[in-house]
Every structure is written in C-alpha cells, then in structure tokens.
Amino acid sequence: MEKNTNQRKLRVCVATCNRADYSKLAPIMFGIKTEPDYFELSVVVIGSHLIDDYGNTYRMIEQDDFDIQARLHTIVRGEDEAAMVESVGLALVKLPDVLNRLKPDIIIVHGDRFDALALATSAALMNIRILHIEGGEVSGTIDDSIRHAITKLSHYHVCCTRSAEQHLIAMCEDHDRILLAGCPSYDKLLNLKNKDYMGVMKSWLGDNVKPGEYIVALQHPVTTDIKHSVKMFEFTLNALISFNKKTLVLFPNIDAGSKEMVRVMRKKGVEHHPNFRAVKHVPFEQFIQLVAHAGCMIGNSSCGVREAGAFGTPVINLGTRQTGRETGENVLHVRDADTENKIIHALQLQFGKRYPCSKIYGDGNSVPRIVKFLKSISLSEPLQKKFCFPPVKESISQDIDHILETLSALAVDLGGTNLRIAIVSMKGEIIKKYVQPNPKTYEDRIELILRMCIEAASEAVTLNCRILGVGISTGGRVNPHEGVVLHSTKLIQEWSSVDLRTPLSDTLHLPVWVDNDGNCATLAERKFGQGRGVEDFVTVITGTGIGGGVVHHNELAHGSSFCAGELGHIMVSFDGPECMCGSNGCIEAYASGIALQREAKKLHDEDQLLVEDMSLKNDECVTAVHLIQAAKLGNSKASNILKTAGTALGIGIVNILHTINPSMVILSGVLANQYASAVKEVIRQRGLSSVQKVNVVVSDLSDPALLGAASMVLDYTTRRTY
C-alpha cells in the first residue's frame, strides 16, 4: 500500500455508539491522531454513550483527550424491538446535518449494532466512503444480519481473522479493499495484563478478593428471542448465587429486552447481595484487567469469545448470541442454557482453570496496519462501489417456448402391484403417466425407479415441462424429513430402512420428497381436492388397505414416530377378525379391500356368493368387486358383510371426530362411494351432538397418490410450509 496521494489531509470521521465499540475504535483514533500531517480527525458520539443509565460513557472519550464534534441523542427508550427501530429512525433524521457540517472523506464504523447501521446508511446515501471494522464475522441473532448489511454498504473493510476475510470475499467484496489487520483492541489489551491489577480488583470487588477467585458476568438480551434470553439470564443469576463466588455483574446493553433483564437483577437482589457487585460501566483498561485475572467469565458478550482468549481466561458462553464466532479452547459453550443445574455444572468445570493464550483475533499490531491502509485510500478513485461477483454462465435469451414452459413435478407412486410415475403440472394436470409392474427385490425396484424417472425427466423437456423436484408416495411408515422408508407394508417386500432420497437426488440432481401414501392422498386433497381452504380435516383412504392423513391448522400431522394417520388400525372390536398388522378388530380387518375379498371367498367356498346373473370363469379370482356386485343383486349375506364393514368404518371415524374434531372427513379410494352413506348414518347414531354435523364428502380426485406426491414438490416451490 502506497502513501496517500491526496492533495490535502484525509478528513476521517470516527463514529462511536457505545462502550464496547469505543474499545475497538479508540486505538485507531490514537493512531490517526499521531499522524496530523495526513489526517484530520472528527469524532461523532451517538447511542448509549449519552445515557446516564449506561454510565455516560462519552466522558471516557473526553478523558482520552479527543474533541467530540457532535453528540447526538439517538436512543428512544423502551428497550424493546420498536424502540430499536425508532432509534435507528431518529439517528437517520439527525445524522445528515452533522455529516453535512463535518464533510468527512471517510467515516469509520464498527461492528453490528443497530446504531452503526444508521451511521452506515446515512453515509452511503450521502456519498461518503465507509470503512467497516470487524466485518465478515459470524455470531448469531439479528447482529449477523446488521453486520452483513453494513458490509454491503461499506467501501473498505478491516477484518480480524482469516475466516472473516474469506467470508467477505465470498460476499463479493473487492479483495483489494479488504485489510486483514486483527482486532484493534488487542493492541492495547496485550500490554495491560501485568499493570496494577490488584488495585483494579480491589476498587471493583473489595479488599479481600484474590486473582482467579472471582467471576465476571456480562449477559445481553438476544433480540430474536427476548423471552428465552430473559429466562436464561434468570437461570444464570440463580446459578451464580448458588455457586457462591465473588462476582462482578455488568448491566446488559440497551438492546430490546434489557429492561426485562434489569428487572430480573433487581428481583434477585443482585445489587445488594454480599457476593455481587453490579455496575453499569467499567473503563476498558480496567475491565480487561478484571477479565484477565478472573477465575471465570460467564455470559454471552463478544468479549468472552474474543478478548478473554488472549489471557487464557476460562469462559462460559451461554445461548446463541455468539454462535459461529471463532473461539479458543478456553470457551465452553452452553448452547441450551435451559436449566440452572446445567450452568452450575459448567461453572464447576471452568472455574479456576487456565488455558493457553489465544491470538485468533490479533497480534497487537492492528493499528499500524489500519493507519497504513487509510493512507493508501485515494479520493480520486471512483466512489461507486464495485462487487466482485463470481463468473456465471451467460443467460439464454428467452423465446416463446421458455416463457410458456410448464412448471411441473415428477410424481412416483410405489404400489404393491405397479410402479407408477407421472409428470404433474402446477394445476394438478397429469401430463403423462408411466406404469410398470413393481419388481419384487430391492435392487430391481431401485433400478426401475431410477430408469423410469430418468426417462420421464428426459421426456419432460420435449413436453416443455420444467421439473421442479420429485415426490414419492409409498406404503408403510416413512421419515419424510430424511426421505427414508422405515417399515413398509407386507405388499411391498424388502423395503425397510430404505433411503429413497439420496439415489434419486444424486441421479436426477433434483430435490426429492418422500411420504406415506395416506399422507400423500391427504396432501392432494389439501392442494387440489375437497380440502382446499379447509383448516382441519381428515382423509380416510379405502382401498386394498385402510389409510389416511390428518391436517390440523393447515399442517399435515406426522407424529413423533411418523405414524400419525394410521387410521386403518383404529380398533373397533376386541374380538374382531385378525388384521395384517397382527392385531384383531381393526377397521382395516373389516372394511379394506383385502377384508372384503376374504369374506367373498368364504361365501364362494360355501356356494353362497353367486346369485342370478352372476358367474365366475374357472381361472377368475374372487374379489371385493364380486361381493359388492352380489349385494346389489340382492344377496343378503353379501349385504350384511358390507353393512358390517361400513359400520366398523363409521365407528372408527366417530372415534376420530371425538379425538381431533375436524370440520370435514374426506372419503377417498375405490370403496369410498360404497361406504359414504353408512359412515354418515353411524355418525348420526353414535357421534356426540357436537360432531354430528361434520361434513362427510367423497373425494373427486382421480389419482390422489400421484397428485399428493406431486403436491409435496409444488407446495415447496410456492413456499408452502411442509
């Protein structure tokens, strides 16, 4: 970096918001002040610096012999989310006058505070160059979003770690405008440890305190989950009281939720407890001495994961506020600090230990690098910021076929007999269907699924369909989060603990969803059928087996072990026929296609099935269809079997109505029309008066399994939650 080629001094404005960012900016300010031939320094103070409750920390800037050119009261009190927004707005109103008066060439902004966002926004809109300190880091909560937003507004970047530098490059920032300098506060703190620390300890914690025998606690609210962070702070104070060590507690910062945390401190009597000293502010040099010689530091301050590592001080980092920060081995993370005992255990593990000193965030030579970097800035360079985007392929010019391309899903229905695959449009139209017999072995079945999907995806191009993903409907119990069939039905052999998502996704390079066939039929009703716009409904599928799905508050229920919606196995009799699940008296044992086929065969073996106008060929198998046909032609035994089946199904549905109280029951499958009137009659006779008026309807979808498989894909593309 070369010497500044500007014809005049570079007007540098340093803007500071609070005690924490001043500790990082002060060393830079001193460095700039030592170069009066190159720089003209102005200082702007906003935020909590000017609030009495937070120690009026602007005074330490004056004590450091810096002239403050502007003091702006920008904090709207309230310590909630709305107050933070209003504070940003107030700063945006006040800053233009100050910036117009000072006319800086460059403004230096630190970190990830909402106040800093107001500074960067004002400067960017007023065509003032911005130098951002500590960009590219990853922590947690809303701070990450604010920090990265400031990065995008800034023209120059000073980062502390190699990882942060790589993050900035990944965010398309110009590498030539990024300086890996280390943390400015390290320039001071690495020279402070051996100063008069005993005097500092006694002034803040009393005469009897010794090095390594006290705790420093500093915990701030997490603005994205205020209620939990306040509760976590209460656990922290309870744990510290129980741990019974001398403790210096600093008040939280001014973020939303701090007012509630202060109430917790006062409720616990921290300010009057003999073991505690509660303070609003400690000067940085003294605070670092206290951290360096503490037996432990606890809380969620960035100081714990950054500066404390330089001294090997043991740290307990609570919660998610610093998630993602680079840390030394001195930090013990308690991500879910949801009990007092967990925090006490962490204190027992950490208190009194010493760790190797870490210099992840700096080597003590940051400021000379930053001053040299500032000297290299030329005002003749274009102000317009450039982004270094990675190369991308040239876009294909649009033609009419591209504009009219149909957004579609590839739907797979894995049945006991056939494997069916279809291209399904966003409107639920089956554009093309492919059917093959389902192989009996696992290897052959996977091979056929992949081959048919590749064929369908390839043909989709010629049909002008864009495939957005693959949805798979299969029998049995499915973990939809991982795309794994856990246990299948007896109709699909060798199909347990099978990962369907990975091979399909790897082969087709498309996202893949998998779910149980009953759930898929329910999803189809929600998107395309009778369940559209219905908040709570149940689908009961009557086919070879009995299945279904439950939609509650617009969401499909899967259950804790993914077996919600197994409606066919609701028991309606203690001594009923045996079910395929091994139990007795299930709905499926009475009303499924297999159950009706079983009863039809019994009648046929007893020569009581066929009536006039009915006949069977020699090689023809008896099915449920023959039982229904016989009943229609007046066979009283066949009619009684169907009546019993309908009653069993109706009783099961009454149990569902009394359990989850849906507003609609949708009967789906080949037997739905057969059972509709019987189910309604049973509900009328046996249901409580509050459920008797439930709407029982028959599905009008022709292929619910395929449509449901497709809906998993299509709902995702339209940002529906699934």
mmCIF file of N, CA and C in Angstrom, residues 8 33 62 122 202 230 239 300 306 318 442 473-474 500 519 527 591 595-596:
data_model
loop_
_atom_site.group_PDB
_atom_site.id
_atom_site.type_symbol
_atom_site.label_atom_id
_atom_site.label_comp_id
_atom_site.label_asym_id
_atom_site.label_seq_id
_atom_site.Cartn_x
_atom_site.Cartn_y
_atom_site.Cartn_z
ATOM 1 N N ARG A 8 -4.706 16.993 -0.077
ATOM 2 C CA ARG A 8 -4.956 17.559 1.245
ATOM 3 C C ARG A 8 -5.072 16.433 2.261
ATOM 4 N N LYS A 33 -4.473 10.144 15.329
ATOM 5 C CA LYS A 33 -4.050 11.391 15.983
ATOM 6 C C LYS A 33 -2.535 11.580 15.920
ATOM 7 N N GLU A 62 -13.694 11.924 26.278
ATOM 8 C CA GLU A 62 -13.119 13.212 26.661
ATOM 9 C C GLU A 62 -11.863 13.020 27.511
ATOM 10 N N SER A 122 -26.694 6.365 6.498
ATOM 11 C CA SER A 122 -26.610 7.806 6.249
ATOM 12 C C SER A 122 -25.413 8.137 5.369
ATOM 13 N N LYS A 202 -9.414 -4.610 43.672
ATOM 14 C CA LYS A 202 -9.912 -4.136 44.969
ATOM 15 C C LYS A 202 -10.921 -3.008 44.794
ATOM 16 N N VAL A 230 -34.267 -13.702 28.549
ATOM 17 C CA VAL A 230 -34.526 -13.208 29.902
ATOM 18 C C VAL A 230 -34.594 -14.383 30.881
ATOM 19 N N ALA A 239 -27.742 -19.606 39.248
ATOM 20 C CA ALA A 239 -26.553 -20.463 39.310
ATOM 21 C C ALA A 239 -25.404 -19.747 40.005
ATOM 22 N N ASN A 300 -22.798 -13.883 27.479
ATOM 23 C CA ASN A 300 -22.836 -14.033 26.021
ATOM 24 C C ASN A 300 -22.233 -12.824 25.312
ATOM 25 N N ARG A 306 -13.726 -13.325 22.407
ATOM 26 C CA ARG A 306 -12.649 -12.644 21.695
ATOM 27 C C ARG A 306 -11.503 -12.286 22.649
ATOM 28 N N LEU A 318 -23.029 -18.590 26.944
ATOM 29 C CA LEU A 318 -24.397 -19.085 27.096
ATOM 30 C C LEU A 318 -25.254 -18.709 25.898
ATOM 31 N N TYR A 442 -35.373 -55.559 -3.804
ATOM 32 C CA TYR A 442 -34.947 -54.181 -3.556
ATOM 33 C C TYR A 442 -34.107 -53.646 -4.717
ATOM 34 N N SER A 473 -44.678 -41.338 -3.225
ATOM 35 C CA SER A 473 -45.704 -41.883 -2.339
ATOM 36 C C SER A 473 -45.472 -43.383 -2.209
ATOM 37 N N THR A 474 -45.381 -43.869 -0.960
ATOM 38 C CA THR A 474 -45.129 -45.291 -0.751
ATOM 39 C C THR A 474 -45.891 -45.776 0.466
ATOM 40 N N LEU A 500 -34.643 -43.423 -0.002
ATOM 41 C CA LEU A 500 -35.058 -43.164 -1.383
ATOM 42 C C LEU A 500 -34.537 -41.821 -1.899
ATOM 43 N N ASN A 519 -50.673 -40.080 3.681
ATOM 44 C CA ASN A 519 -50.356 -38.655 3.819
ATOM 45 C C ASN A 519 -50.367 -37.955 2.467
ATOM 46 N N LYS A 527 -54.368 -29.610 -1.619
ATOM 47 C CA LYS A 527 -53.944 -28.718 -2.711
ATOM 48 C C LYS A 527 -54.936 -28.706 -3.871
ATOM 49 N N ALA A 591 -63.039 -53.414 6.776
ATOM 50 C CA ALA A 591 -63.521 -52.589 5.668
ATOM 51 C C ALA A 591 -62.567 -52.455 4.493
ATOM 52 N N ALA A 595 -60.045 -57.336 3.265
ATOM 53 C CA ALA A 595 -61.034 -57.923 4.180
ATOM 54 C C ALA A 595 -62.289 -58.345 3.423
ATOM 55 N N LEU A 596 -62.755 -57.507 2.517
ATOM 56 C CA LEU A 596 -63.949 -57.856 1.735
ATOM 57 C C LEU A 596 -63.671 -59.046 0.819
#
